[in-house]
mmCIF file of C-alpha atoms and ligand atoms in Angstrom:
data_model
loop_
_atom_site.group_PDB
_atom_site.id
_atom_site.type_symbol
_atom_site.label_atom_id
_atom_site.label_comp_id
_atom_site.label_asym_id
_atom_site.label_seq_id
_atom_site.Cartn_x
_atom_site.Cartn_y
_atom_site.Cartn_z
ATOM 1 C CA MET J 1 4.158 -9.144 -24.477
ATOM 2 C CA ILE J 2 7.697 -7.839 -23.851
ATOM 3 C CA THR J 3 8.002 -5.724 -20.700
ATOM 4 C CA SER J 4 10.534 -2.864 -20.993
ATOM 5 C CA VAL J 5 12.078 -1.237 -17.940
ATOM 6 C CA ILE J 6 13.422 2.321 -18.239
ATOM 7 C CA LYS J 7 15.013 4.461 -15.555
ATOM 8 C CA THR J 8 13.475 7.814 -14.650
ATOM 9 C CA THR J 9 16.879 9.524 -14.445
ATOM 10 C CA ASP J 10 15.493 11.827 -17.133
ATOM 11 C CA PRO J 11 11.868 12.234 -15.889
ATOM 12 C CA THR J 12 10.729 14.107 -19.018
ATOM 13 C CA GLN J 13 11.919 11.396 -21.413
ATOM 14 C CA ALA J 14 10.427 8.623 -19.253
ATOM 15 C CA ALA J 15 7.169 10.577 -18.971
ATOM 16 C CA THR J 16 6.936 11.094 -22.740
ATOM 17 C CA GLN J 17 7.335 7.363 -23.441
ATOM 18 C CA GLY J 18 4.955 6.380 -20.659
ATOM 19 C CA ALA J 19 2.300 8.927 -21.598
ATOM 20 C CA ALA J 20 2.181 7.677 -25.196
ATOM 21 C CA ILE J 21 1.413 4.180 -23.879
ATOM 22 C CA LEU J 22 -1.230 5.475 -21.454
ATOM 23 C CA ARG J 23 -2.931 7.468 -24.196
ATOM 24 C CA ALA J 24 -3.007 4.325 -26.358
ATOM 25 C CA GLY J 25 -5.079 2.637 -23.620
ATOM 26 C CA GLU J 26 -2.241 0.434 -22.295
ATOM 27 C CA LEU J 27 -0.678 0.090 -18.836
ATOM 28 C CA VAL J 28 2.468 1.662 -17.352
ATOM 29 C CA ALA J 29 3.935 0.860 -13.918
ATOM 30 C CA PHE J 30 5.500 3.886 -12.243
ATOM 31 C CA PRO J 31 7.191 4.859 -8.965
ATOM 32 C CA THR J 32 5.463 6.938 -6.294
ATOM 33 C CA GLU J 33 6.581 7.900 -2.792
ATOM 34 C CA THR J 34 4.348 5.118 -1.354
ATOM 35 C CA VAL J 35 4.635 1.998 -3.562
ATOM 36 C CA TYR J 36 4.820 1.358 -7.334
ATOM 37 C CA GLY J 37 1.517 1.976 -9.142
ATOM 38 C CA LEU J 38 0.038 0.208 -12.157
ATOM 39 C CA GLY J 39 -1.425 3.042 -14.218
ATOM 40 C CA ALA J 40 -4.071 3.410 -16.920
ATOM 41 C CA ASN J 41 -5.915 6.383 -18.403
ATOM 42 C CA GLY J 42 -8.401 6.987 -15.592
ATOM 43 C CA LEU J 43 -11.079 8.415 -17.868
ATOM 44 C CA ASP J 44 -11.056 5.389 -20.216
ATOM 45 C CA GLY J 45 -13.078 2.484 -18.797
ATOM 46 C CA GLN J 46 -11.589 -0.069 -21.209
ATOM 47 C CA ALA J 47 -8.025 0.927 -20.311
ATOM 48 C CA VAL J 48 -8.936 0.624 -16.619
ATOM 49 C CA ASP J 49 -10.338 -2.884 -17.254
ATOM 50 C CA ARG J 50 -6.811 -3.957 -18.226
ATOM 51 C CA ILE J 51 -5.554 -3.175 -14.721
ATOM 52 C CA PHE J 52 -7.948 -5.712 -13.217
ATOM 53 C CA VAL J 53 -6.846 -8.354 -15.751
ATOM 54 C CA ALA J 54 -3.085 -7.724 -15.288
ATOM 55 C CA LYS J 55 -3.350 -7.886 -11.476
ATOM 56 C CA GLY J 56 -6.016 -10.573 -11.221
ATOM 57 C CA ARG J 57 -7.879 -8.001 -9.075
ATOM 58 C CA PRO J 58 -11.530 -8.615 -8.109
ATOM 59 C CA ASN J 59 -13.516 -6.035 -10.092
ATOM 60 C CA ASP J 60 -15.515 -4.854 -7.076
ATOM 61 C CA ASN J 61 -12.338 -3.302 -5.609
ATOM 62 C CA PRO J 62 -12.123 0.383 -6.683
ATOM 63 C CA LEU J 63 -8.993 2.269 -7.785
ATOM 64 C CA ILE J 64 -7.380 5.564 -6.842
ATOM 65 C CA LEU J 65 -7.164 8.342 -9.461
ATOM 66 C CA HIS J 66 -3.787 10.144 -9.432
ATOM 67 C CA VAL J 67 -3.528 13.805 -10.455
ATOM 68 C CA ALA J 68 -0.530 16.033 -11.256
ATOM 69 C CA GLU J 69 -2.021 19.271 -9.839
ATOM 70 C CA LYS J 70 -4.409 19.985 -6.962
ATOM 71 C CA VAL J 71 -6.926 21.742 -9.241
ATOM 72 C CA ASP J 72 -7.279 18.581 -11.333
ATOM 73 C CA ALA J 73 -8.914 16.783 -8.386
ATOM 74 C CA PHE J 74 -11.996 18.989 -8.276
ATOM 75 C CA ARG J 75 -13.530 17.929 -11.590
ATOM 76 C CA LEU J 76 -13.448 14.293 -10.430
ATOM 77 C CA TRP J 77 -15.753 15.011 -7.459
ATOM 78 C CA ALA J 78 -19.425 16.036 -7.730
ATOM 79 C CA THR J 79 -18.825 19.047 -5.446
ATOM 80 C CA GLU J 80 -15.946 20.277 -3.307
ATOM 81 C CA PRO J 81 -15.504 17.850 -0.381
ATOM 82 C CA PRO J 82 -15.671 19.338 3.144
ATOM 83 C CA HIS J 83 -12.157 19.975 4.579
ATOM 84 C CA ALA J 84 -10.576 19.148 1.185
ATOM 85 C CA ARG J 85 -8.772 22.476 0.720
ATOM 86 C CA ALA J 86 -7.147 22.436 4.155
ATOM 87 C CA LEU J 87 -6.140 18.775 3.768
ATOM 88 C CA MET J 88 -4.742 19.296 0.267
ATOM 89 C CA ASP J 89 -2.824 22.424 1.329
ATOM 90 C CA THR J 90 -1.239 20.520 4.210
ATOM 91 C CA PHE J 91 -0.644 17.047 2.765
ATOM 92 C CA TRP J 92 -0.569 17.284 -1.055
ATOM 93 C CA PRO J 93 1.489 16.303 -2.849
ATOM 94 C CA GLY J 94 1.788 13.342 -0.499
ATOM 95 C CA PRO J 95 0.522 9.982 0.777
ATOM 96 C CA LEU J 96 -3.092 10.991 1.492
ATOM 97 C CA THR J 97 -6.015 9.779 -0.662
ATOM 98 C CA LEU J 98 -9.328 11.620 -0.356
ATOM 99 C CA ILE J 99 -12.680 9.954 -1.065
ATOM 100 C CA TYR J 100 -15.825 11.894 -1.944
ATOM 101 C CA TYR J 101 -18.869 11.668 -4.240
ATOM 102 C CA ARG J 102 -17.818 11.176 -7.862
ATOM 103 C CA SER J 103 -18.520 13.385 -10.862
ATOM 104 C CA ALA J 104 -20.008 12.106 -14.125
ATOM 105 C CA ILE J 105 -16.644 11.906 -15.958
ATOM 106 C CA VAL J 106 -15.361 9.083 -13.728
ATOM 107 C CA PRO J 107 -15.910 5.662 -15.338
ATOM 108 C CA ASP J 108 -17.706 2.922 -13.359
ATOM 109 C CA GLN J 109 -14.643 0.679 -13.649
ATOM 110 C CA VAL J 110 -12.629 3.106 -11.462
ATOM 111 C CA THR J 111 -15.160 3.239 -8.624
ATOM 112 C CA ALA J 112 -16.303 -0.377 -8.982
ATOM 113 C CA GLY J 113 -19.833 0.981 -9.174
ATOM 114 C CA LEU J 114 -19.620 3.015 -5.923
ATOM 115 C CA ASP J 115 -20.947 6.600 -5.849
ATOM 116 C CA THR J 116 -17.613 7.848 -4.455
ATOM 117 C CA VAL J 117 -14.139 8.208 -5.991
ATOM 118 C CA ALA J 118 -10.649 8.176 -4.413
ATOM 119 C CA VAL J 119 -8.138 10.859 -5.531
ATOM 120 C CA ARG J 120 -4.492 11.537 -4.698
ATOM 121 C CA MET J 121 -1.584 13.752 -5.834
ATOM 122 C CA PRO J 122 1.670 11.776 -5.433
ATOM 123 C CA ASP J 123 4.868 13.354 -4.100
ATOM 124 C CA ASN J 124 7.166 11.937 -6.767
ATOM 125 C CA ALA J 125 8.536 13.960 -9.687
ATOM 126 C CA ALA J 126 8.536 11.048 -12.162
ATOM 127 C CA ALA J 127 4.935 10.136 -11.278
ATOM 128 C CA ARG J 128 3.696 13.712 -11.659
ATOM 129 C CA ALA J 129 5.625 14.194 -14.934
ATOM 130 C CA LEU J 130 3.962 11.036 -16.295
ATOM 131 C CA ILE J 131 0.449 12.110 -15.238
ATOM 132 C CA ALA J 132 0.978 15.648 -16.597
ATOM 133 C CA ALA J 133 2.275 14.318 -19.937
ATOM 134 C CA ALA J 134 -0.680 11.921 -20.213
ATOM 135 C CA GLY J 135 -3.012 14.900 -19.691
ATOM 136 C CA VAL J 136 -5.572 12.747 -17.819
ATOM 137 C CA PRO J 137 -5.943 11.459 -14.262
ATOM 138 C CA VAL J 138 -4.153 8.105 -13.950
ATOM 139 C CA ALA J 139 -6.021 5.243 -12.271
ATOM 140 C CA ALA J 140 -3.492 3.166 -10.379
ATOM 141 C CA PRO J 141 -3.580 0.464 -7.717
ATOM 142 C CA SER J 142 -0.344 -1.039 -6.418
ATOM 143 C CA ALA J 143 1.564 -2.824 -9.223
ATOM 144 C CA ASN J 144 1.575 -6.304 -7.628
ATOM 145 C CA LEU J 145 -0.433 -9.415 -8.441
ATOM 146 C CA SER J 146 -3.610 -9.230 -6.367
ATOM 147 C CA GLY J 147 -3.014 -10.564 -2.830
ATOM 148 C CA LYS J 148 0.803 -10.254 -2.945
ATOM 149 C CA PRO J 149 2.904 -7.699 -1.038
ATOM 150 C CA SER J 150 2.958 -4.314 -2.769
ATOM 151 C CA PRO J 151 6.087 -3.571 -4.859
ATOM 152 C CA THR J 152 8.567 -1.030 -3.487
ATOM 153 C CA THR J 153 11.177 -1.432 -6.264
ATOM 154 C CA ALA J 154 10.969 -1.851 -10.051
ATOM 155 C CA GLU J 155 12.407 -5.390 -9.598
ATOM 156 C CA HIS J 156 9.374 -6.327 -7.478
ATOM 157 C CA VAL J 157 7.071 -5.022 -10.222
ATOM 158 C CA LEU J 158 8.932 -7.095 -12.806
ATOM 159 C CA GLN J 159 8.573 -10.233 -10.614
ATOM 160 C CA ASP J 160 4.789 -9.877 -10.772
ATOM 161 C CA MET J 161 4.120 -8.094 -14.093
ATOM 162 C CA ASP J 162 6.745 -9.443 -16.536
ATOM 163 C CA GLY J 163 4.962 -10.213 -19.817
ATOM 164 C CA ARG J 164 1.697 -8.634 -18.623
ATOM 165 C CA ILE J 165 2.423 -4.923 -19.265
ATOM 166 C CA PRO J 166 4.532 -3.039 -21.866
ATOM 167 C CA LEU J 167 6.461 -0.632 -19.604
ATOM 168 C CA ILE J 168 7.852 -0.197 -16.093
ATOM 169 C CA LEU J 169 9.395 3.152 -15.091
ATOM 170 C CA ASP J 170 12.222 2.487 -12.620
ATOM 171 C CA GLY J 171 12.624 5.305 -10.096
ATOM 172 C CA GLY J 172 14.487 3.266 -7.468
ATOM 173 C CA PRO J 173 13.109 2.256 -4.041
ATOM 174 C CA CYS J 174 9.970 4.028 -2.761
ATOM 175 C CA ARG J 175 10.394 6.434 0.156
ATOM 176 C CA TYR J 176 7.538 5.213 2.401
ATOM 177 C CA GLY J 177 7.039 1.625 1.242
ATOM 178 C CA VAL J 178 3.376 1.445 2.345
ATOM 179 C CA GLU J 179 0.342 2.653 0.423
ATOM 180 C CA SER J 180 -1.341 6.006 1.036
ATOM 181 C CA THR J 181 -3.644 6.821 3.923
ATOM 182 C CA VAL J 182 -7.214 6.550 2.576
ATOM 183 C CA LEU J 183 -9.610 9.084 4.149
ATOM 184 C CA SER J 184 -13.317 9.196 3.330
ATOM 185 C CA LEU J 185 -14.921 12.660 3.480
ATOM 186 C CA ALA J 186 -18.363 11.298 2.520
ATOM 187 C CA GLY J 187 -19.940 11.497 5.989
ATOM 188 C CA THR J 188 -17.885 11.614 9.206
ATOM 189 C CA PRO J 189 -14.193 11.799 8.176
ATOM 190 C CA THR J 190 -13.038 8.187 8.451
ATOM 191 C CA ILE J 191 -9.670 6.552 7.830
ATOM 192 C CA LEU J 192 -10.310 3.471 5.705
ATOM 193 C CA ARG J 193 -6.632 2.566 5.379
ATOM 194 C CA PRO J 194 -3.802 3.973 7.546
ATOM 195 C CA GLY J 195 -0.567 5.254 5.981
ATOM 196 C CA ALA J 196 2.261 7.741 6.469
ATOM 197 C CA VAL J 197 -0.223 10.584 7.034
ATOM 198 C CA THR J 198 -1.307 9.493 10.514
ATOM 199 C CA LYS J 199 -4.569 9.734 12.464
ATOM 200 C CA GLU J 200 -2.825 12.221 14.774
ATOM 201 C CA MET J 201 -1.775 14.428 11.816
ATOM 202 C CA LEU J 202 -5.313 14.369 10.369
ATOM 203 C CA ALA J 203 -6.910 15.079 13.758
ATOM 204 C CA ALA J 204 -4.796 18.261 13.995
ATOM 205 C CA ILE J 205 -6.709 19.564 10.943
ATOM 206 C CA LEU J 206 -10.102 17.841 11.277
ATOM 207 C CA GLY J 207 -10.584 17.608 15.027
ATOM 208 C CA GLU J 208 -12.314 14.227 15.200
ATOM 209 C CA VAL J 209 -11.370 11.468 12.770
ATOM 210 C CA ALA J 210 -12.825 7.947 12.894
ATOM 211 C CA LEU J 211 -11.051 4.670 12.128
ATOM 212 C CA ALA J 212 -12.744 1.950 10.061
ATOM 213 C CA PRO J 213 -13.060 -1.149 12.305
ATOM 214 C CA SER J 214 -11.471 -3.396 9.661
ATOM 215 C CA ILE J 215 -8.063 -1.670 10.053
ATOM 216 C CA LEU J 216 -6.832 -3.992 12.809
ATOM 217 C CA ALA J 217 -9.350 -6.844 12.750
ATOM 218 C CA PRO J 218 -10.790 -9.168 10.124
ATOM 219 C CA LEU J 219 -14.323 -8.363 8.966
ATOM 220 C CA SER J 220 -16.883 -10.277 10.980
ATOM 221 C CA ALA J 221 -19.458 -12.368 9.116
ATOM 222 C CA GLY J 222 -22.043 -10.210 7.360
ATOM 223 C CA GLU J 223 -20.139 -6.951 8.031
ATOM 224 C CA LYS J 224 -19.774 -4.674 4.985
ATOM 225 C CA ALA J 225 -16.281 -3.312 4.279
ATOM 226 C CA ALA J 226 -16.148 0.514 4.198
ATOM 227 C CA SER J 227 -13.334 0.015 1.715
ATOM 228 C CA PRO J 228 -13.847 -2.997 -0.541
ATOM 229 C CA GLY J 229 -10.079 -3.717 -0.567
ATOM 230 C CA MET J 230 -10.241 -4.574 3.144
ATOM 231 C CA LYS J 231 -12.190 -7.760 2.614
ATOM 232 C CA TYR J 232 -9.592 -9.516 0.496
ATOM 233 C CA LYS J 233 -6.529 -11.520 1.474
ATOM 234 C CA HIS J 234 -3.718 -9.024 1.206
ATOM 235 C CA TYR J 235 0.054 -8.615 1.250
ATOM 236 C CA ALA J 236 0.488 -12.357 1.739
ATOM 237 C CA PRO J 237 3.801 -14.014 0.869
ATOM 238 C CA ASN J 238 3.856 -17.787 0.239
ATOM 239 C CA ALA J 239 5.420 -18.313 3.675
ATOM 240 C CA GLN J 240 3.163 -18.463 6.722
ATOM 241 C CA VAL J 241 3.423 -15.242 8.780
ATOM 242 C CA LEU J 242 2.884 -15.244 12.575
ATOM 243 C CA VAL J 243 2.911 -12.068 14.690
ATOM 244 C CA VAL J 244 3.687 -11.551 18.385
ATOM 245 C CA VAL J 245 2.835 -8.103 19.777
ATOM 246 C CA GLY J 246 4.649 -6.947 22.907
ATOM 247 C CA GLU J 247 7.664 -5.103 24.309
ATOM 248 C CA ALA J 248 10.954 -5.983 22.630
ATOM 249 C CA GLU J 249 12.362 -8.479 25.148
ATOM 250 C CA PRO J 250 9.220 -10.525 25.963
ATOM 251 C CA ALA J 251 8.235 -10.589 22.270
ATOM 252 C CA ALA J 252 11.715 -11.847 21.394
ATOM 253 C CA ARG J 253 11.523 -14.609 24.053
ATOM 254 C CA ARG J 254 8.154 -15.823 22.731
ATOM 255 C CA LEU J 255 9.238 -15.623 19.071
ATOM 256 C CA SER J 256 12.448 -17.512 19.905
ATOM 257 C CA ALA J 257 10.382 -20.317 21.474
ATOM 258 C CA LEU J 258 8.148 -20.475 18.368
ATOM 259 C CA TYR J 259 11.243 -20.452 16.156
ATOM 260 C CA ASP J 260 12.711 -23.433 18.015
ATOM 261 C CA GLU J 261 9.439 -25.384 17.738
ATOM 262 C CA PHE J 262 9.231 -24.812 13.964
ATOM 263 C CA ALA J 263 12.929 -25.631 13.479
ATOM 264 C CA ALA J 264 12.453 -28.888 15.430
ATOM 265 C CA GLN J 265 9.640 -29.809 13.002
ATOM 266 C CA GLY J 266 12.052 -29.387 10.073
ATOM 267 C CA ARG J 267 10.512 -26.063 8.984
ATOM 268 C CA ARG J 268 12.609 -23.056 7.846
ATOM 269 C CA PRO J 269 11.671 -20.158 10.152
ATOM 270 C CA CYS J 270 13.082 -16.634 10.009
ATOM 271 C CA ILE J 271 12.386 -13.790 12.430
ATOM 272 C CA ALA J 272 11.449 -10.291 11.169
ATOM 273 C CA ALA J 273 13.039 -8.326 14.007
ATOM 274 C CA THR J 274 13.307 -4.793 15.309
ATOM 275 C CA ALA J 275 16.714 -3.411 16.295
ATOM 276 C CA GLU J 276 15.608 -3.261 19.949
ATOM 277 C CA ALA J 277 14.900 -7.018 20.105
ATOM 278 C CA LEU J 278 17.776 -8.228 17.918
ATOM 279 C CA PRO J 279 20.183 -8.985 20.827
ATOM 280 C CA PHE J 280 17.678 -11.488 22.309
ATOM 281 C CA TYR J 281 17.538 -13.880 19.326
ATOM 282 C CA GLY J 282 21.015 -15.379 19.732
ATOM 283 C CA ARG J 283 22.068 -17.364 16.656
ATOM 284 C CA ARG J 284 18.568 -17.767 15.220
ATOM 285 C CA ARG J 285 18.005 -16.540 11.677
ATOM 286 C CA THR J 286 16.765 -12.934 11.668
ATOM 287 C CA ALA J 287 16.075 -10.158 9.183
ATOM 288 C CA LEU J 288 16.135 -6.576 10.434
ATOM 289 C CA LEU J 289 12.998 -4.481 9.805
ATOM 290 C CA GLY J 290 14.013 -1.208 11.477
ATOM 291 C CA THR J 291 13.576 0.466 14.843
ATOM 292 C CA ARG J 292 10.556 0.645 17.164
ATOM 293 C CA ARG J 293 11.440 4.285 17.855
ATOM 294 C CA ASP J 294 10.457 5.130 14.265
ATOM 295 C CA PRO J 295 7.760 2.802 12.840
ATOM 296 C CA THR J 296 8.232 4.556 9.479
ATOM 297 C CA THR J 297 11.429 2.501 9.130
ATOM 298 C CA LEU J 298 9.432 -0.697 9.776
ATOM 299 C CA CYS J 299 6.840 0.318 7.165
ATOM 300 C CA SER J 300 9.438 1.053 4.515
ATOM 301 C CA ARG J 301 11.115 -2.377 4.874
ATOM 302 C CA LEU J 302 8.071 -4.609 5.432
ATOM 303 C CA PHE J 303 6.935 -5.459 1.894
ATOM 304 C CA ALA J 304 10.482 -5.813 0.529
ATOM 305 C CA LEU J 305 11.376 -8.107 3.427
ATOM 306 C CA LEU J 306 8.284 -10.299 2.925
ATOM 307 C CA ARG J 307 9.294 -10.777 -0.711
ATOM 308 C CA GLU J 308 12.983 -11.438 0.092
ATOM 309 C CA LEU J 309 12.251 -13.957 2.852
ATOM 310 C CA ASP J 310 9.740 -15.803 0.701
ATOM 311 C CA THR J 311 12.485 -17.724 -1.080
ATOM 312 C CA GLU J 312 14.453 -18.480 2.116
ATOM 313 C CA ALA J 313 11.837 -19.222 4.779
ATOM 314 C CA ASP J 314 8.531 -21.049 5.021
ATOM 315 C CA VAL J 315 7.559 -19.423 8.335
ATOM 316 C CA ILE J 316 8.084 -15.700 9.004
ATOM 317 C CA LEU J 317 7.883 -14.853 12.720
ATOM 318 C CA ALA J 318 7.331 -11.112 13.096
ATOM 319 C CA GLU J 319 7.377 -8.643 15.966
ATOM 320 C CA GLY J 320 4.264 -6.495 16.329
ATOM 321 C CA ILE J 321 4.319 -3.041 17.944
ATOM 322 C CA GLY J 322 1.909 -0.391 19.273
ATOM 323 C CA THR J 323 -0.457 1.462 16.946
ATOM 324 C CA GLU J 324 0.544 5.074 17.654
ATOM 325 C CA GLY J 325 1.584 7.220 14.674
ATOM 326 C CA THR J 326 2.791 5.158 11.699
ATOM 327 C CA GLY J 327 2.667 2.076 13.960
ATOM 328 C CA LEU J 328 -0.982 1.803 12.851
ATOM 329 C CA ALA J 329 -0.041 1.517 9.154
ATOM 330 C CA PHE J 330 2.660 -1.043 9.995
ATOM 331 C CA MET J 331 0.320 -3.198 12.075
ATOM 332 C CA ASN J 332 -2.496 -2.957 9.495
ATOM 333 C CA ARG J 333 -0.228 -4.380 6.763
ATOM 334 C CA LEU J 334 1.549 -6.891 8.996
ATOM 335 C CA LEU J 335 -1.671 -8.364 10.451
ATOM 336 C CA ARG J 336 -3.155 -8.741 6.944
ATOM 337 C CA SER J 337 -0.004 -10.442 5.653
ATOM 338 C CA ALA J 338 -0.378 -12.843 8.591
ATOM 339 C CA GLY J 339 -4.069 -13.476 7.890
ATOM 340 C CA PHE J 340 -4.565 -12.114 11.463
ATOM 341 C CA ARG J 341 -2.573 -14.943 13.092
ATOM 342 C CA VAL J 342 -1.424 -12.890 16.073
ATOM 343 C CA GLU J 343 -0.611 -13.255 19.784
ATOM 344 C CA TYR J 344 -0.826 -10.231 22.092
ATOM 345 C CA LEU J 345 1.474 -10.543 25.153
HETATM 346 P P1 AMP P 1 -4.545 0.135 -3.972
HETATM 347 O O1 AMP P 1 -4.830 0.849 -5.219
HETATM 348 O O2 AMP P 1 -4.017 -1.233 -4.132
HETATM 349 O O3 AMP P 1 -3.712 1.006 -3.087
HETATM 350 O O4 AMP P 1 -5.970 0.028 -3.341
HETATM 351 C C1 AMP P 1 -6.807 1.169 -3.261
HETATM 352 C C2 AMP P 1 -7.549 1.120 -1.967
HETATM 353 O O5 AMP P 1 -8.461 2.217 -1.899
HETATM 354 C C3 AMP P 1 -8.354 -0.165 -1.832
HETATM 355 O O6 AMP P 1 -8.321 -0.609 -0.486
HETATM 356 C C4 AMP P 1 -9.741 0.305 -2.242
HETATM 357 O O7 AMP P 1 -10.738 -0.535 -1.708
HETATM 358 C C5 AMP P 1 -9.771 1.729 -1.682
HETATM 359 N N1 AMP P 1 -10.718 2.584 -2.407
HETATM 360 C C6 AMP P 1 -10.565 3.122 -3.633
HETATM 361 N N2 AMP P 1 -11.657 3.823 -3.980
HETATM 362 C C7 AMP P 1 -12.528 3.735 -2.965
HETATM 363 C C8 AMP P 1 -13.848 4.243 -2.722
HETATM 364 N N3 AMP P 1 -14.487 4.963 -3.623
HETATM 365 N N4 AMP P 1 -14.431 3.933 -1.539
HETATM 366 C C9 AMP P 1 -13.775 3.186 -0.611
HETATM 367 N N5 AMP P 1 -12.535 2.673 -0.788
HETATM 368 C C10 AMP P 1 -11.924 2.940 -1.944
HETATM 369 MG MG1 MG P 2 -2.848 -2.834 -3.459
#
């Protein structure tokens, strides 16, 4: 299959082409404000099956349905979820996915057999134009091969999906660079995956909000994942990733020592650094992630940096930070990419 890439400079034209492919039951990769999505007609089980094949995704890992308008969410749920209106009014369109009991029109392939469905309205004009032109909710996970870092540019999508899908819409780099916050409203409101809509922001609306234990730790034996995606290896480049969590200077000293040990063994280390720690690495090879003062900058660079360094380094030594605000989303992705190989200072 030939994979075409078209720019979304004219969102209507891109949407028309993409929607025709979606309605024919095929796949289209498209930009969102979080990461690139790999879309199929979300009401067509056979079309959704193709997503799992193209990604090599385990079929017990459910997908998010994307809608163009808030009202379109309600027919996907069995009844109106508690708190949904207030959350949608505050955060939609935007990087917040809401989970609640599914309605009968949602195919089993989308929910991987669960009785709940995840729904989101993306804050990206090209994405919403595509969904509106398709006239159906669009099921879309991140447009990477399963297990790899999520794509934040159309080039990343092409690296993973060339020859596997007919069309990629190129809307340039994604604003946030990490996937949406996933919040379950079935039972006590619980964050299953952290994102740019933070626990603090949700607590301002909901009062209490719980965090799934698997956000910062691997599942223990026998434990059931609240979100099936949490149990799989995730965001992993080919290089080994090691994380050191601490203040800038001590973290930099420890990472420098690790760097020197790996270099002495003939390995090719590179340090994923914050601006605050950069002066402490001397002449060692570094790549700048962003600043600790604004973890959103670290989030937006992380996946792109893991892909870029993959060709140049076989060990990526990364600074970890605190989990306040978007620090939680950053640490959730970073620890998974490291397979939880982490030192806390
Ligand atoms: P991705 O599409 O790659 O961003 O992955 C979607 C994430 O949402 C995965 O971690 C899924 O496991 C999770 N998810 C989707 N639907 C549900 C659901 N009904 N219940 C729990 N988690 C879900
Ligand atoms: Mg994904």
